C-alpha positions as a Markdown table, in Angstrom:
| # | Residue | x | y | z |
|---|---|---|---|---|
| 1 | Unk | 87.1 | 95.1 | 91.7 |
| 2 | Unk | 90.3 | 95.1 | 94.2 |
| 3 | Unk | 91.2 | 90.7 | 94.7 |
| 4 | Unk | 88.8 | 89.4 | 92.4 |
| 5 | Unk | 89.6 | 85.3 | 92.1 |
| 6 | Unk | 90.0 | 85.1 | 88.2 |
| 7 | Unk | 88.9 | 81.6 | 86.7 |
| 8 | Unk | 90.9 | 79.9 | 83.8 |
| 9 | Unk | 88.4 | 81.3 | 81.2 |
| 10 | Unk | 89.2 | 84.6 | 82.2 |
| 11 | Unk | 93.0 | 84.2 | 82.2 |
| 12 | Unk | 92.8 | 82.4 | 79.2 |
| 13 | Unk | 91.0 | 85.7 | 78.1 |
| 14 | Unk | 94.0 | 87.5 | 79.2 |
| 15 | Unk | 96.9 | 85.4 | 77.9 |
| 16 | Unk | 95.2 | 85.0 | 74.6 |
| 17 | Unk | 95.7 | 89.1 | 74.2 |
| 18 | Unk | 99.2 | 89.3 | 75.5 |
| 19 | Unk | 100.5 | 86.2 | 73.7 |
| 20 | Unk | 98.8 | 88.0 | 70.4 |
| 21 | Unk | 101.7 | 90.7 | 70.7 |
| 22 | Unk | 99.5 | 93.0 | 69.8 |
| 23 | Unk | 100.5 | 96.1 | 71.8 |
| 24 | Unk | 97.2 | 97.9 | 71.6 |
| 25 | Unk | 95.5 | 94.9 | 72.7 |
| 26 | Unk | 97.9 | 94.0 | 75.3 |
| 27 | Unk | 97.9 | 97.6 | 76.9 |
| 28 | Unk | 94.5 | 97.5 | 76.7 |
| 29 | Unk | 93.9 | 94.6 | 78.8 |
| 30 | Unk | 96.6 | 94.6 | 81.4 |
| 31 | Unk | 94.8 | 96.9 | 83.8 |
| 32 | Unk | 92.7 | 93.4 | 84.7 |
| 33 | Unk | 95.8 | 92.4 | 86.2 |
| 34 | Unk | 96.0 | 94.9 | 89.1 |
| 35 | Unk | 92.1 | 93.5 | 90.3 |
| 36 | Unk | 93.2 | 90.0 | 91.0 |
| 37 | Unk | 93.3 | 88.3 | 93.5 |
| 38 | Unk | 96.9 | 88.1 | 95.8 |
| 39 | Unk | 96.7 | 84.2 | 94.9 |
| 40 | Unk | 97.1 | 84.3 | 91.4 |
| 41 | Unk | 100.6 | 85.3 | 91.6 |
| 42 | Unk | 101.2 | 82.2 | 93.9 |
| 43 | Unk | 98.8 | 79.8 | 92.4 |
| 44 | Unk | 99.8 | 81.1 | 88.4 |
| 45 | Unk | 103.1 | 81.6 | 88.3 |
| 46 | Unk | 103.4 | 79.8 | 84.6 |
| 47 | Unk | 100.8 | 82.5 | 84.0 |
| 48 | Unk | 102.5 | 85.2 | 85.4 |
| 49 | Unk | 105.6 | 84.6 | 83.4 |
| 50 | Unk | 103.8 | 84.3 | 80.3 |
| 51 | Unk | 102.2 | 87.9 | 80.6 |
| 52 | Unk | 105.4 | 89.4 | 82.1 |
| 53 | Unk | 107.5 | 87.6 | 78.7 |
| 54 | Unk | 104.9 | 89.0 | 76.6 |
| 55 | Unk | 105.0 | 92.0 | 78.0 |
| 56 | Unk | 109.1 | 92.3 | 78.4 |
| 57 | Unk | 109.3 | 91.4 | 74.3 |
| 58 | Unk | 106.9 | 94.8 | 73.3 |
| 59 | Unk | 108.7 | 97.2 | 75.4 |
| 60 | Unk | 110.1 | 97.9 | 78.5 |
| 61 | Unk | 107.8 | 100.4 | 79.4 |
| 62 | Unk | 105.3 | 97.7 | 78.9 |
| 63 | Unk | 107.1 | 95.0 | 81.3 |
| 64 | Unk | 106.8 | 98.1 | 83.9 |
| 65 | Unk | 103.5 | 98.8 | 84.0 |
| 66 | Unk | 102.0 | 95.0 | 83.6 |
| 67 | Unk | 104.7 | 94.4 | 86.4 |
| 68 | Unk | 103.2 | 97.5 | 88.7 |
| 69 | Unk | 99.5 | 95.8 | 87.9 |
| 70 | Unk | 100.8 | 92.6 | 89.2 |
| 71 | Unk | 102.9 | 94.0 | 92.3 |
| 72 | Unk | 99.1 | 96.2 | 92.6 |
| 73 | Unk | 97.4 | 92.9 | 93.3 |
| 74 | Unk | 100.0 | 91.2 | 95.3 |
| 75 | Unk | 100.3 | 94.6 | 97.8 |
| 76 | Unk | 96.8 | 95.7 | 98.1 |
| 77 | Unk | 94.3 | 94.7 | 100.4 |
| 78 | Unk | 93.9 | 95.1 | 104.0 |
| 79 | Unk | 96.4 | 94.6 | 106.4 |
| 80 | Unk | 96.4 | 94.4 | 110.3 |
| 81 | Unk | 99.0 | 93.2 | 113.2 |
| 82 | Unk | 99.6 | 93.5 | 116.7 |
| 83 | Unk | 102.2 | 96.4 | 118.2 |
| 84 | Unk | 106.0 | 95.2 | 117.0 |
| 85 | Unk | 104.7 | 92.4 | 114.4 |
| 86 | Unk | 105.2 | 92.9 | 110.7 |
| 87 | Unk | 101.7 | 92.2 | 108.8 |
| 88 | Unk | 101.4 | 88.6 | 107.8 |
| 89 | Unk | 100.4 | 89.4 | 104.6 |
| 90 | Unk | 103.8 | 90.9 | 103.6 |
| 91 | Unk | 105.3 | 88.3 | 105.6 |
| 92 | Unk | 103.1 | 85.5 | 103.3 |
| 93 | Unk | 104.2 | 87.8 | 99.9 |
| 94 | Unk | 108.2 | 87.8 | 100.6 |
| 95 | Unk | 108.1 | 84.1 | 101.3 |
| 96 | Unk | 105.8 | 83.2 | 98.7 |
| 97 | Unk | 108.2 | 84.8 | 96.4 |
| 98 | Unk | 111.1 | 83.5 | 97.6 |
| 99 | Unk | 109.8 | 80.0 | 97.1 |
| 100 | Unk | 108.4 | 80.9 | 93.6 |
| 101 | Unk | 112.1 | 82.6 | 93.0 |
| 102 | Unk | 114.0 | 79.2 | 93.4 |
| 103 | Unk | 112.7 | 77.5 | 90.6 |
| 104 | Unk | 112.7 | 80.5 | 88.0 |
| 105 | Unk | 116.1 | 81.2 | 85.8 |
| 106 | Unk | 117.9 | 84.3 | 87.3 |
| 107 | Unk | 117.6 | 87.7 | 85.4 |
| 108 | Unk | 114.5 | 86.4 | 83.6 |
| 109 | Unk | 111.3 | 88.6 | 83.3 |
| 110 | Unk | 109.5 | 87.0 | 86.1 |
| 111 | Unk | 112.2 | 86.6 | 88.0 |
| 112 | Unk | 112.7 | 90.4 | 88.3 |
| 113 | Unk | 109.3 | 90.6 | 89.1 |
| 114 | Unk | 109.4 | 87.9 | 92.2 |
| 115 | Unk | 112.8 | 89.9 | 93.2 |
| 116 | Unk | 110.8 | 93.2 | 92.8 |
| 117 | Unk | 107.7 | 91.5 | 94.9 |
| 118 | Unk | 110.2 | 90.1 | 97.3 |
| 119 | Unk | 111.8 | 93.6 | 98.1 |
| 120 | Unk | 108.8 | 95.6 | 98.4 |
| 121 | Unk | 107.4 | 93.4 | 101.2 |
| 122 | Unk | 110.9 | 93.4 | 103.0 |
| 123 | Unk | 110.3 | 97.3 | 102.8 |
| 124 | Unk | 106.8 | 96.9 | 104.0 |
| 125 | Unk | 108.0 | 94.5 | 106.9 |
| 126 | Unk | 110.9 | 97.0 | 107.9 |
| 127 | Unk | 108.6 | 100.0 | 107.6 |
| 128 | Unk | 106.2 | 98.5 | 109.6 |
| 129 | Unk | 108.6 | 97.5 | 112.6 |
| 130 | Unk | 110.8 | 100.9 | 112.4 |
| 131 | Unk | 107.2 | 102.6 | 113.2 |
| 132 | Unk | 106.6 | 100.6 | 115.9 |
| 133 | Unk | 109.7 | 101.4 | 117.6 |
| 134 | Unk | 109.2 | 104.7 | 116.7 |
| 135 | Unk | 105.9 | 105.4 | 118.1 |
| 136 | Unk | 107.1 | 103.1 | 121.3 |
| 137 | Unk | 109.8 | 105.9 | 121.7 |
| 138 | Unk | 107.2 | 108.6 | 121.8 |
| 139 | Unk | 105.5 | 107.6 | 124.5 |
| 140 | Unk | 106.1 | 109.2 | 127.8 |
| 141 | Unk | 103.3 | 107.6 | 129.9 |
């Protein structure tokens, strides 16, 4: 289930697979990633870094897709905002990854991720706003 609060036994589940570097084991499990909860990313970032590390050493490939499952959880959900506002939730991900992004080392695996994070809600925000304005230039009543 869609932003489930995972509780340490439950990452610890999940860390104990990736940190195995077991591939099979590893793809197997990731797919838990894309049902947490938005908060883990900003309450776990030591977690975070370990699966993306993990991850980043099998493959490439690999680093994707655990990243997508993690950018899944952060981006999915709900969203609503009055006319011309961007949606606080992608306003609380690109800060929340900005703050996260200042105390990681630059080009590392989860630093990519944060950036990646960070970009995707800027998109969101922009997209957002830009259909405002368009739907505001529509209207001829």
């Amino acid at each position: 289930m869609a932003g489930e609060t995972y509780n340490r036994e439950v990452l610890d589940v999940i860390l104990k697979a990736f940190r195995s570097g077991d591939a099979k084991q590893i793809w197997a499990i990731a797919p838990l990633l894309s049902g947490a909860h938005r908060g883990l990313l900003w309450d776990e970032p030591d977690f975070v870094a370990d699966v993306l590390q993990a991850a980043a050493r099998q493959s490439n490939e690999l680093y994707h897709r655990v990243g997508g499952y993690l950018m899944s959880a952060g981006m999915s959900g709900p969203k609503s905002t009055s006319p011309g506002e961007p949606f606080p939730q992608d306003v609380e991900v690109r800060e929340q990854a900005s703050r996260i992004r200042r105390r990681l080392t630059t080009g590392s695996p989860e630093d990519r991720f944060y950036s990646a994070l960070q970009d995707r809600a800027n998109v969101e925000i922009e997209g957002a706003l830009r259909e405002d304005r368009n739907f505001d230039n529509r209207r001829e009543w």
